[in-house]
Amino acid sequence: MTVAATASATTAASGATRAASADLDYRPSYLAAAIAAVVTFVLYVVTLAPTTSMWDTSEYIAAAYVLGIPHPPGNPFFVLIGRVFAILPIAPSVAMRINVLAALSSAVSAMFWFLVTERVLVQWMPRRWQRIVGGSLAVLIGATAFTVWNQSVVNEKVYTVSLVGLAIICWLTVRWCDDPEGPLADRLLVLVAYLLGLGYTNHMAGMLAAPAVGMAVLIRRPQTLLRWKLLVACAAALVFGLTPFATQPIRAAHFPAINEGEPTGCVTELKADCTFSQLTYDRFMYNFNRGQYGKPELSERQAPFTAQLGMYWLYFKWQWLRDAYNENPGLQNGLAVFYFILVILGGWMHFKKDRRSFWFFGPLVFTMTLGLIFYLNFKYGHSQAPDLGDSVPREVRDRDYFYLWSFSALSVWAALGLFYLWETVATLFGADEVKLGKETVLEPRTRSFAMASPLLAVAFIPLFGNWTQASRAGQTDTTDFARDLLNSVEPYGILITVGDNDTFPLWYAQEVEGIRKDVVIANTSLLNTDWYVRQLIRRPVYEYDAAAGPEIYRSGQWKKPSGSPIRMTFDEADALPLAIATPENAAFQKDAIVAQPRLPQLMKADQLVYFMLRDAFPERGIFFSRTAGGYPYELGLERYTVTHGMTKKLLTQQVVPGGDIALIPGEGAVDVRRSYELWSKVFTATKSLAARDGWVDDASVGIPDLYVISGVTLAEALAQSGAMEQSKAVYEQSKSIAAAMRRTQMFGFDRQPQLPIAPGADTAAQQLQLPADTTRK
C-alpha cells in the first residue's frame, strides 16, 4: 500500500492534485501556532510553582532579583531578562514572576516546534487542517513530556530560556533551507549567528544548534562557505551576541549579595585600574571556563558510554509516564518503546518527505542525543541501576534536565511518526487513487481520517500520565523549609550549611523575601573558594527585625554584633591553603571549649569554621544545620552542641543533661523546650510537606526526611520528659509527613506505632550516637 504524499485540493473527483511549487507557496499557520502556544502557556500557569523549589531554583531567582552572578559561568543573559521579569507586575510574587519566564519560554518554544512540524508536512499533506493537526500533535507531545513540563513550571535554571533560543534558531534555519539563495537568506544566517552567541551567554547549550546549522549550509549551499563577507558578518554577529558577558566584571565589582566566582580584580569598589587588570581577566576566564568544577577531559570517561546511554534511556522513559514510585514499570517501558518507535518513524518520514529541512534537523537530533551524551560525560545517574548501589560513582542528582532540549525537539519526529500511523490506518477506512506525476497513490478521505482519529489519543498520554508528577501547583515547602531553618537560629547567629538544598533556599528567603537577613550563612562547600570567603568578610551586619522574627525570640536581648564573623584581611583569607594535614594531637581551644578534630586533613572550610568560632563566638551564636549530619563530630564539637529545631546550637561549655536538655540515643542532646516551641509555633513546612502527594525527586528527599527525623527525635524527648500529649502530636505530624512522602515503611512507622520510643528502636531518630568524651585525660 502506498501512502499519499503532498497534494493540493483542486479537483472535485479526487479532491487533490499536487502543484509543482506548492512548498514555495507555503504560508505558515502563525495563528494556529500562536493559539497552541497560548494553550500551552495556560497549562503551565495552572501547574506553576507559586514560589521557589529545590536545587538551583532559589539561586537563580535570587540572582536575577539582585542582578547578581549565579554559579559559573554566570549566565548573564538570563540574569538580565530574569531581572526584567522580577520587576514586571505580572504575578503576586518575585518568584512567580520569574517562574512565568520559564512557562512563557517553553510555550513560545512549542509554537516554533508547531511551525517546524507543519513545514515538514507541507511536502506530505495537501490540506491545511491536516498540517495544523500535525503541528498540534508536536505541541501536545513535547509540552507535556515530563522534564519539559516539570522545568517549565518553575525557573530552576536557564534551560527553558535556552530551549526557546534553540527553537527559534531551528525555525530560522528551516526557512533558510527552503530558499538558501533568496533575498533573506544571508540575513537569516547572520541572525542565527547572533542568536547562537546570545544563547551561549544564557547557557552553553546555546551553541547546540551550531553543528546542525553548519551541516545544513554545507549540504544545501556549500558555496556559502566561500563568501568571506558573509562569514565575517556572521562572526561579528556571533561575537556581538556574546557581549552580555561584559556585564559580569562590572556587576561583580558592585558586590551584589550573590556574586559567585566574583570575576573582578576589584576588592572594595568598581574602578578602572582594577577592572582592566590581569587579575580581572584571570578570574573572569576561570569563571567562564568553569574551572571551579574541575571536570575531566572527554577522553577520561566518568562512566562507560553504554551506561551513559542507559542514563538517557532512563530519562527518555520518564517523559511519557513519570513512574516515580515504580508502580507501573511495565507500562512505562511499553510507552517508552512505543514513543521511541514513533520518533524513528517520524525521522524516517522526515527524511523521505522533506530532505531539505532534514539535513538540518537530523544532525540537530544527533547532536542533542548521542553527541550531547558523549560531551556531558556524566557519571551514573542518581536513579540509574539501583542494584549497583554505591559501587559506582554517581551524580548527586538526576540530570534529566540536561536533555530537556532533546525531549522537546523530538516531539517533532514523534508527531510525524504518529501522523504516519494515523494516515496508514485512515487508508484502511477508504482512500482515493490520486495521480501524482507518473505515480498513483492512495489518499485517505476526510471521513477516513475522522474514523482513524481515536489513534491520536495516544498523544494525550503524557498529559494525563505526568500531571501529578510534573505539576508544582501549590508547593510552598521549599520556602517554608528555608524560613524554618533560618528561624531555628537565634538573632545574629552564624548558620553552617553544607550543600545546595540547605543553602540556596536560604539565599532566596533572605534576598528576595527579606527573611532573617541578620543570620550569616556559611556554606562549607563554598568556604573552600577564595571568592566566598571575601564575601563573608565584606558582608554587612543586618539589623534583626524583631517584629518580623519569631515570637519566641522577642523576650530576649539581642546585641547587634560589629564587624565580620571572620577577622581577617582579604590577603590573609586568600593566602589560606586549601588543605593542611591535621597535626597529631591537634586541638582547638576557645575558653571552655576544647575540640579535637577527627579529620585526616583540615580543608579551608574547616579552618574557617574554627576561625569563626575564634573571632565571633559567643558574640554571634554558631548553629550547624542538621543537614550537616556529623560535621560537629568531625570538628570535635559534638559534646558542646544541642539540637535546636532544625539546627544544632554550639554552647559555651559541655552539654549537661537535665532541665530542658534531654539525651536521645542516636541523636545526642536536645533542647526540648526550644525545639518544641519552634516545631509547634514557628515551623510552617510541617504543614506544607504533610499536604504533598509524594516527593518525585529522590535526590532531595533528605529535606522532608529531616523533618521526620526531627519530629521523631523531639517526640521521644518529650516522652522522656513526661509530656505525652505533646509527644503524641509531634509524632503523628512526623508520621503524616512520612506518609505524604510515601516513606512510611522506610521510616518504620508500620513497625513502631507506639510512644515512647524505646532506646535503640528502628526509627528515624537513629543518626549519631553521642561518643565518649575524649578531650579529658
Tab-separated table of N, CA, C and O in Angstrom, residues 163-262:
chain	number	residue	atom	x	y	z
A	163	LEU	N	15.953	26.713	25.601
A	163	LEU	CA	15.055	25.982	24.707
A	163	LEU	C	14.402	26.905	23.700
A	163	LEU	O	14.331	26.580	22.504
A	164	VAL	N	13.928	28.059	24.142
A	164	VAL	CA	13.268	28.952	23.196
A	164	VAL	C	14.269	29.489	22.179
A	164	VAL	O	13.950	29.649	20.993
A	165	GLY	N	15.503	29.734	22.598
A	165	GLY	CA	16.523	30.154	21.645
A	165	GLY	C	16.793	29.084	20.606
A	165	GLY	O	16.905	29.363	19.408
A	166	LEU	N	16.873	27.837	21.062
A	166	LEU	CA	17.105	26.717	20.153
A	166	LEU	C	15.947	26.570	19.172
A	166	LEU	O	16.157	26.357	17.963
A	167	ALA	N	14.726	26.689	19.658
A	167	ALA	CA	13.555	26.523	18.791
A	167	ALA	C	13.491	27.628	17.732
A	167	ALA	O	13.149	27.372	16.567
A	168	ILE	N	13.821	28.851	18.128
A	168	ILE	CA	13.822	29.956	17.156
A	168	ILE	C	14.880	29.715	16.089
A	168	ILE	O	14.634	29.902	14.883
A	169	ILE	N	16.069	29.299	16.507
A	169	ILE	CA	17.136	29.012	15.541
A	169	ILE	C	16.710	27.898	14.595
A	169	ILE	O	16.985	27.957	13.381
A	170	CYS	N	16.039	26.889	15.120
A	170	CYS	CA	15.544	25.795	14.263
A	170	CYS	C	14.614	26.327	13.180
A	170	CYS	O	14.744	25.985	11.992
A	171	TRP	N	13.669	27.153	13.589
A	171	TRP	CA	12.699	27.670	12.627
A	171	TRP	C	13.393	28.541	11.568
A	171	TRP	O	13.115	28.419	10.367
A	172	LEU	N	14.303	29.394	11.988
A	172	LEU	CA	15.011	30.256	11.037
A	172	LEU	C	15.848	29.432	10.071
A	172	LEU	O	15.913	29.740	8.863
A	173	THR	N	16.485	28.380	10.567
A	173	THR	CA	17.331	27.565	9.696
A	173	THR	C	16.489	26.744	8.727
A	173	THR	O	16.866	26.569	7.552
A	174	VAL	N	15.364	26.241	9.188
A	174	VAL	CA	14.465	25.523	8.283
A	174	VAL	C	13.987	26.445	7.166
A	174	VAL	O	13.923	26.050	5.997
A	175	ARG	N	13.673	27.681	7.498
A	175	ARG	CA	13.258	28.641	6.477
A	175	ARG	C	14.410	28.955	5.522
A	175	ARG	O	14.205	29.131	4.319
A	176	TRP	N	15.634	29.028	6.063
A	176	TRP	CA	16.789	29.251	5.185
A	176	TRP	C	16.960	28.064	4.241
A	176	TRP	O	17.275	28.261	3.059
A	177	CYS	N	16.768	26.855	4.735
A	177	CYS	CA	16.902	25.664	3.889
A	177	CYS	C	15.893	25.670	2.748
A	177	CYS	O	16.146	25.097	1.675
A	178	ASP	N	14.750	26.308	2.929
A	178	ASP	CA	13.751	26.395	1.864
A	178	ASP	C	14.274	27.175	0.671
A	178	ASP	O	14.002	26.833	-0.487
A	179	ASP	N	14.997	28.248	0.948
A	179	ASP	CA	15.423	29.137	-0.135
A	179	ASP	C	16.785	29.744	0.208
A	179	ASP	O	16.897	30.919	0.566
A	180	PRO	N	17.855	28.931	0.142
A	180	PRO	CA	19.167	29.419	0.564
A	180	PRO	C	19.756	30.495	-0.331
A	180	PRO	O	20.780	31.084	0.017
A	181	GLU	N	19.113	30.760	-1.463
A	181	GLU	CA	19.599	31.815	-2.349
A	181	GLU	C	18.624	32.981	-2.424
A	181	GLU	O	18.774	33.882	-3.248
A	182	GLY	N	17.638	32.970	-1.561
A	182	GLY	CA	16.625	34.004	-1.579
A	182	GLY	C	17.118	35.335	-1.028
A	182	GLY	O	18.232	35.437	-0.484
A	183	PRO	N	16.299	36.359	-1.118
A	183	PRO	CA	16.709	37.699	-0.692
A	183	PRO	C	16.947	37.815	0.811
A	183	PRO	O	17.671	38.713	1.248
A	184	LEU	N	16.335	36.926	1.599
A	184	LEU	CA	16.506	36.994	3.046
A	184	LEU	C	17.501	35.972	3.579
A	184	LEU	O	17.751	35.932	4.792
A	185	ALA	N	18.062	35.158	2.709
A	185	ALA	CA	18.878	34.033	3.159
A	185	ALA	C	20.076	34.493	3.995
A	185	ALA	O	20.330	33.956	5.081
A	186	ASP	N	20.815	35.490	3.498
A	186	ASP	CA	22.013	35.942	4.229
A	186	ASP	C	21.639	36.556	5.567
A	186	ASP	O	22.316	36.348	6.581
A	187	ARG	N	20.560	37.294	5.593
A	187	ARG	CA	20.134	37.916	6.847
A	187	ARG	C	19.739	36.870	7.873
A	187	ARG	O	19.986	37.029	9.073
A	188	LEU	N	19.108	35.797	7.386
A	188	LEU	CA	18.734	34.722	8.298
A	188	LEU	C	19.971	34.093	8.938
A	188	LEU	O	19.988	33.817	10.143
A	189	LEU	N	21.017	33.866	8.156
A	189	LEU	CA	22.234	33.275	8.700
A	189	LEU	C	22.907	34.207	9.711
A	189	LEU	O	23.407	33.753	10.750
A	190	VAL	N	22.929	35.489	9.429
A	190	VAL	CA	23.523	36.445	10.370
A	190	VAL	C	22.718	36.469	11.671
A	190	VAL	O	23.288	36.499	12.767
A	191	LEU	N	21.400	36.436	11.544
A	191	LEU	CA	20.555	36.417	12.727
A	191	LEU	C	20.772	35.138	13.533
A	191	LEU	O	20.841	35.171	14.773
A	192	VAL	N	20.901	34.002	12.846
A	192	VAL	CA	21.168	32.739	13.531
A	192	VAL	C	22.497	32.816	14.273
A	192	VAL	O	22.611	32.371	15.428
A	193	ALA	N	23.513	33.385	13.640
A	193	ALA	CA	24.819	33.520	14.299
A	193	ALA	C	24.703	34.373	15.558
A	193	ALA	O	25.283	34.051	16.610
A	194	TYR	N	23.958	35.458	15.481
A	194	TYR	CA	23.771	36.319	16.659
A	194	TYR	C	23.062	35.555	17.782
A	194	TYR	O	23.464	35.637	18.951
A	195	LEU	N	22.019	34.811	17.429
A	195	LEU	CA	21.269	34.073	18.443
A	195	LEU	C	22.109	32.963	19.059
A	195	LEU	O	21.949	32.639	20.246
A	196	LEU	N	23.016	32.374	18.293
A	196	LEU	CA	23.910	31.368	18.859
A	196	LEU	C	24.796	31.985	19.935
A	196	LEU	O	24.969	31.422	21.018
A	197	GLY	N	25.358	33.150	19.637
A	197	GLY	CA	26.194	33.828	20.620
A	197	GLY	C	25.403	34.273	21.832
A	197	GLY	O	25.827	34.083	22.975
A	198	LEU	N	24.239	34.855	21.593
A	198	LEU	CA	23.403	35.319	22.694
A	198	LEU	C	22.958	34.139	23.554
A	198	LEU	O	22.946	34.228	24.794
A	199	GLY	N	22.618	33.029	22.901
A	199	GLY	CA	22.205	31.845	23.646
A	199	GLY	C	23.314	31.312	24.529
A	199	GLY	O	23.064	30.807	25.623
A	200	TYR	N	24.564	31.447	24.077
A	200	TYR	CA	25.687	30.979	24.879
A	200	TYR	C	25.827	31.785	26.160
A	200	TYR	O	26.269	31.261	27.182
A	201	THR	N	25.449	33.061	26.132
A	201	THR	CA	25.522	33.868	27.349
A	201	THR	C	24.419	33.508	28.337
A	201	THR	O	24.464	33.933	29.492
A	202	ASN	N	23.445	32.752	27.869
A	202	ASN	CA	22.423	32.220	28.775
A	202	ASN	C	22.872	30.877	29.331
A	202	ASN	O	22.752	30.607	30.512
A	203	HIS	N	23.418	30.026	28.446
A	203	HIS	CA	23.907	28.703	28.834
A	203	HIS	C	24.710	28.163	27.654
A	203	HIS	O	24.432	28.508	26.497
A	204	MET	N	25.654	27.302	27.943
A	204	MET	CA	26.474	26.740	26.870
A	204	MET	C	25.647	25.995	25.840
A	204	MET	O	26.062	25.835	24.687
A	205	ALA	N	24.464	25.538	26.237
A	205	ALA	CA	23.583	24.847	25.293
A	205	ALA	C	23.129	25.759	24.167
A	205	ALA	O	22.566	25.285	23.179
A	206	GLY	N	23.364	27.072	24.306
A	206	GLY	CA	23.008	27.980	23.225
A	206	GLY	C	23.691	27.642	21.927
A	206	GLY	O	23.228	28.039	20.846
A	207	MET	N	24.803	26.907	22.003
A	207	MET	CA	25.550	26.530	20.804
A	207	MET	C	25.157	25.157	20.268
A	207	MET	O	25.753	24.682	19.305
A	208	LEU	N	24.174	24.509	20.878
A	208	LEU	CA	23.818	23.152	20.459
A	208	LEU	C	23.450	23.057	18.985
A	208	LEU	O	23.724	22.047	18.332
A	209	ALA	N	22.833	24.105	18.467
A	209	ALA	CA	22.368	24.054	17.074
A	209	ALA	C	23.476	24.359	16.073
A	209	ALA	O	23.287	24.154	14.866
A	210	ALA	N	24.620	24.845	16.539
A	210	ALA	CA	25.671	25.294	15.616
A	210	ALA	C	26.137	24.192	14.655
A	210	ALA	O	26.241	24.436	13.441
A	211	PRO	N	26.452	22.970	15.131
A	211	PRO	CA	26.883	21.940	14.170
A	211	PRO	C	25.825	21.633	13.113
A	211	PRO	O	26.162	21.426	11.933
A	212	ALA	N	24.559	21.605	13.519
A	212	ALA	CA	23.490	21.304	12.565
A	212	ALA	C	23.322	22.429	11.554
A	212	ALA	O	23.065	22.180	10.366
A	213	VAL	N	23.468	23.670	11.993
A	213	VAL	CA	23.403	24.803	11.064
A	213	VAL	C	24.526	24.690	10.042
A	213	VAL	O	24.320	24.871	8.835
A	214	GLY	N	25.736	24.377	10.537
A	214	GLY	CA	26.867	24.214	9.626
A	214	GLY	C	26.627	23.097	8.627
A	214	GLY	O	26.950	23.241	7.433
A	215	MET	N	26.058	21.976	9.078
A	215	MET	CA	25.774	20.866	8.173
A	215	MET	C	24.740	21.258	7.120
A	215	MET	O	24.869	20.909	5.935
A	216	ALA	N	23.705	21.985	7.548
A	216	ALA	CA	22.675	22.415	6.597
A	216	ALA	C	23.268	23.326	5.522
A	216	ALA	O	22.949	23.180	4.332
A	217	VAL	N	24.118	24.244	5.928
A	217	VAL	CA	24.751	25.149	4.964
A	217	VAL	C	25.640	24.355	4.015
A	217	VAL	O	25.636	24.574	2.798
A	218	LEU	N	26.402	23.420	4.560
A	218	LEU	CA	27.325	22.638	3.740
A	218	LEU	C	26.592	21.814	2.685
A	218	LEU	O	27.055	21.678	1.549
A	219	ILE	N	25.434	21.275	3.022
A	219	ILE	CA	24.699	20.419	2.100
A	219	ILE	C	23.795	21.226	1.175
A	219	ILE	O	23.745	20.975	-0.038
A	220	ARG	N	23.084	22.212	1.711
A	220	ARG	CA	22.128	22.953	0.901
A	220	ARG	C	22.793	23.979	-0.021
A	220	ARG	O	22.353	24.162	-1.159
A	221	ARG	N	23.836	24.647	0.454
A	221	ARG	CA	24.502	25.651	-0.397
A	221	ARG	C	25.962	25.802	0.032
A	221	ARG	O	26.336	26.752	0.744
A	222	PRO	N	26.817	24.842	-0.330
A	222	PRO	CA	28.208	24.855	0.139
A	222	PRO	C	28.987	26.090	-0.279
A	222	PRO	O	29.930	26.488	0.412
A	223	GLN	N	28.604	26.719	-1.390
A	223	GLN	CA	29.346	27.904	-1.830
A	223	GLN	C	29.229	29.061	-0.846
A	223	GLN	O	30.007	30.016	-0.891
A	224	THR	N	28.240	28.970	0.058
A	224	THR	CA	28.106	29.993	1.097
A	224	THR	C	29.385	30.105	1.920
A	224	THR	O	29.767	31.191	2.368
A	225	LEU	N	30.065	28.967	2.107
A	225	LEU	CA	31.279	28.946	2.916
A	225	LEU	C	32.437	29.678	2.254
A	225	LEU	O	33.470	29.924	2.883
A	226	LEU	N	32.283	30.044	0.971
A	226	LEU	CA	33.343	30.762	0.269
A	226	LEU	C	33.093	32.261	0.217
A	226	LEU	O	33.925	33.016	-0.295
A	227	ARG	N	31.988	32.694	0.770
A	227	ARG	CA	31.644	34.127	0.747
A	227	ARG	C	32.158	34.768	2.026
A	227	ARG	O	31.498	34.786	3.061
A	228	TRP	N	33.374	35.322	1.923
A	228	TRP	CA	34.061	35.772	3.135
A	228	TRP	C	33.347	36.934	3.825
A	228	TRP	O	33.378	37.058	5.058
A	229	LYS	N	32.697	37.786	3.036
A	229	LYS	CA	31.996	38.909	3.671
A	229	LYS	C	30.846	38.417	4.551
A	229	LYS	O	30.613	38.930	5.662
A	230	LEU	N	30.128	37.405	4.055
A	230	LEU	CA	29.047	36.842	4.848
A	230	LEU	C	29.596	36.157	6.097
A	230	LEU	O	29.039	36.282	7.197
A	231	LEU	N	30.714	35.452	5.934
A	231	LEU	CA	31.323	34.782	7.077
A	231	LEU	C	31.782	35.786	8.127
A	231	LEU	O	31.622	35.562	9.336
A	232	VAL	N	32.351	36.896	7.679
A	232	VAL	CA	32.783	37.933	8.615
A	232	VAL	C	31.576	38.528	9.339
A	232	VAL	O	31.604	38.769	10.550
A	233	ALA	N	30.490	38.745	8.593
A	233	ALA	CA	29.272	39.290	9.199
A	233	ALA	C	28.714	38.325	10.245
A	233	ALA	O	28.282	38.741	11.330
A	234	CYS	N	28.741	37.035	9.935
A	234	CYS	CA	28.247	36.042	10.902
A	234	CYS	C	29.142	35.998	12.138
A	234	CYS	O	28.651	35.906	13.272
A	235	ALA	N	30.453	36.057	11.924
A	235	ALA	CA	31.373	36.041	13.062
A	235	ALA	C	31.169	37.268	13.945
A	235	ALA	O	31.178	37.174	15.182
A	236	ALA	N	30.979	38.429	13.302
A	236	ALA	CA	30.757	39.655	14.065
A	236	ALA	C	29.452	39.570	14.851
A	236	ALA	O	29.377	39.992	16.015
A	237	ALA	N	28.417	39.008	14.237
A	237	ALA	CA	27.136	38.857	14.924
A	237	ALA	C	27.273	37.900	16.102
A	237	ALA	O	26.695	38.129	17.174
A	238	LEU	N	28.046	36.831	15.912
A	238	LEU	CA	28.269	35.873	16.988
A	238	LEU	C	28.962	36.541	18.180
A	238	LEU	O	28.544	36.386	19.336
A	239	VAL	N	30.012	37.309	17.887
A	239	VAL	CA	30.742	37.994	18.955
A	239	VAL	C	29.851	39.027	19.640
A	239	VAL	O	29.862	39.164	20.868
A	240	PHE	N	29.070	39.742	18.844
A	240	PHE	CA	28.163	40.730	19.432
A	240	PHE	C	27.153	40.061	20.366
A	240	PHE	O	26.788	40.608	21.408
A	241	GLY	N	26.726	38.857	20.000
A	241	GLY	CA	25.805	38.122	20.854
A	241	GLY	C	26.418	37.746	22.198
A	241	GLY	O	25.702	37.570	23.180
A	242	LEU	N	27.742	37.661	22.249
A	242	LEU	CA	28.427	37.280	23.482
A	242	LEU	C	28.638	38.449	24.440
A	242	LEU	O	29.114	38.247	25.566
A	243	THR	N	28.292	39.661	24.035
A	243	THR	CA	28.617	40.848	24.842
A	243	THR	C	27.977	40.895	26.227
A	243	THR	O	28.515	41.585	27.100
A	244	PRO	N	26.856	40.209	26.508
A	244	PRO	CA	26.376	40.227	27.900
A	244	PRO	C	27.406	39.761	28.920
A	244	PRO	O	27.325	40.145	30.091
A	245	PHE	N	28.385	38.965	28.495
A	245	PHE	CA	29.427	38.556	29.433
A	245	PHE	C	30.214	39.760	29.955
A	245	PHE	O	30.795	39.694	31.048
A	246	ALA	N	30.239	40.848	29.179
A	246	ALA	CA	30.979	42.034	29.620
A	246	ALA	C	30.366	42.669	30.860
A	246	ALA	O	31.024	43.460	31.549
A	247	THR	N	29.123	42.343	31.145
A	247	THR	CA	28.487	42.914	32.340
A	247	THR	C	29.018	42.289	33.624
A	247	THR	O	28.883	42.879	34.697
A	248	GLN	N	29.614	41.114	33.522
A	248	GLN	CA	29.981	40.389	34.738
A	248	GLN	C	31.052	41.092	35.582
A	248	GLN	O	30.869	41.270	36.787
A	249	PRO	N	32.203	41.495	34.995
A	249	PRO	CA	33.193	42.195	35.836
A	249	PRO	C	32.648	43.498	36.410
A	249	PRO	O	33.021	43.892	37.525
A	250	ILE	N	31.771	44.160	35.668
A	250	ILE	CA	31.199	45.422	36.147
A	250	ILE	C	30.274	45.165	37.322
A	250	ILE	O	30.383	45.793	38.385
A	251	ARG	N	29.360	44.220	37.127
A	251	ARG	CA	28.403	43.937	38.199
A	251	ARG	C	29.097	43.307	39.407
A	251	ARG	O	28.743	43.592	40.555
A	252	ALA	N	30.093	42.445	39.163
A	252	ALA	CA	30.797	41.798	40.262
A	252	ALA	C	31.463	42.818	41.168
A	252	ALA	O	31.537	42.631	42.391
A	253	ALA	N	31.947	43.913	40.590
A	253	ALA	CA	32.630	44.947	41.378
A	253	ALA	C	31.659	45.825	42.154
A	253	ALA	O	32.090	46.690	42.929
A	254	HIS	N	30.365	45.626	41.950
A	254	HIS	CA	29.366	46.268	42.807
A	254	HIS	C	29.007	45.353	43.981
A	254	HIS	O	28.196	45.739	44.831
A	255	PHE	N	29.555	44.147	43.983
A	255	PHE	CA	29.421	43.192	45.075
A	255	PHE	C	27.966	42.927	45.471
A	255	PHE	O	27.546	43.189	46.602
A	256	PRO	N	27.182	42.398	44.518
A	256	PRO	CA	25.805	42.016	44.857
A	256	PRO	C	25.813	40.869	45.860
A	256	PRO	O	26.838	40.191	46.056
A	257	ALA	N	24.676	40.629	46.472
A	257	ALA	CA	24.593	39.601	47.516
A	257	ALA	C	24.960	38.222	46.987
A	257	ALA	O	25.519	37.401	47.717
A	258	ILE	N	24.626	37.946	45.734
A	258	ILE	CA	25.019	36.684	45.104
A	258	ILE	C	26.025	37.023	44.012
A	258	ILE	O	25.689	37.645	43.006
A	259	ASN	N	27.253	36.634	44.244
A	259	ASN	CA	28.372	37.059	43.388
A	259	ASN	C	29.332	35.888	43.238
A	259	ASN	O	30.513	35.977	43.574
A	260	GLU	N	28.822	34.775	42.730
A	260	GLU	CA	29.617	33.551	42.672
A	260	GLU	C	30.734	33.676	41.638
A	260	GLU	O	30.527	34.090	40.510
A	261	GLY	N	31.916	33.289	42.064
A	261	GLY	CA	33.082	33.418	41.201
A	261	GLY	C	33.746	34.772	41.303
A	261	GLY	O	34.937	34.899	41.081
A	262	GLU	N	32.953	35.807	41.602
A	262	GLU	CA	33.451	37.184	41.749
A	262	GLU	C	34.490	37.512	40.664
A	262	GLU	O	35.666	37.743	40.950
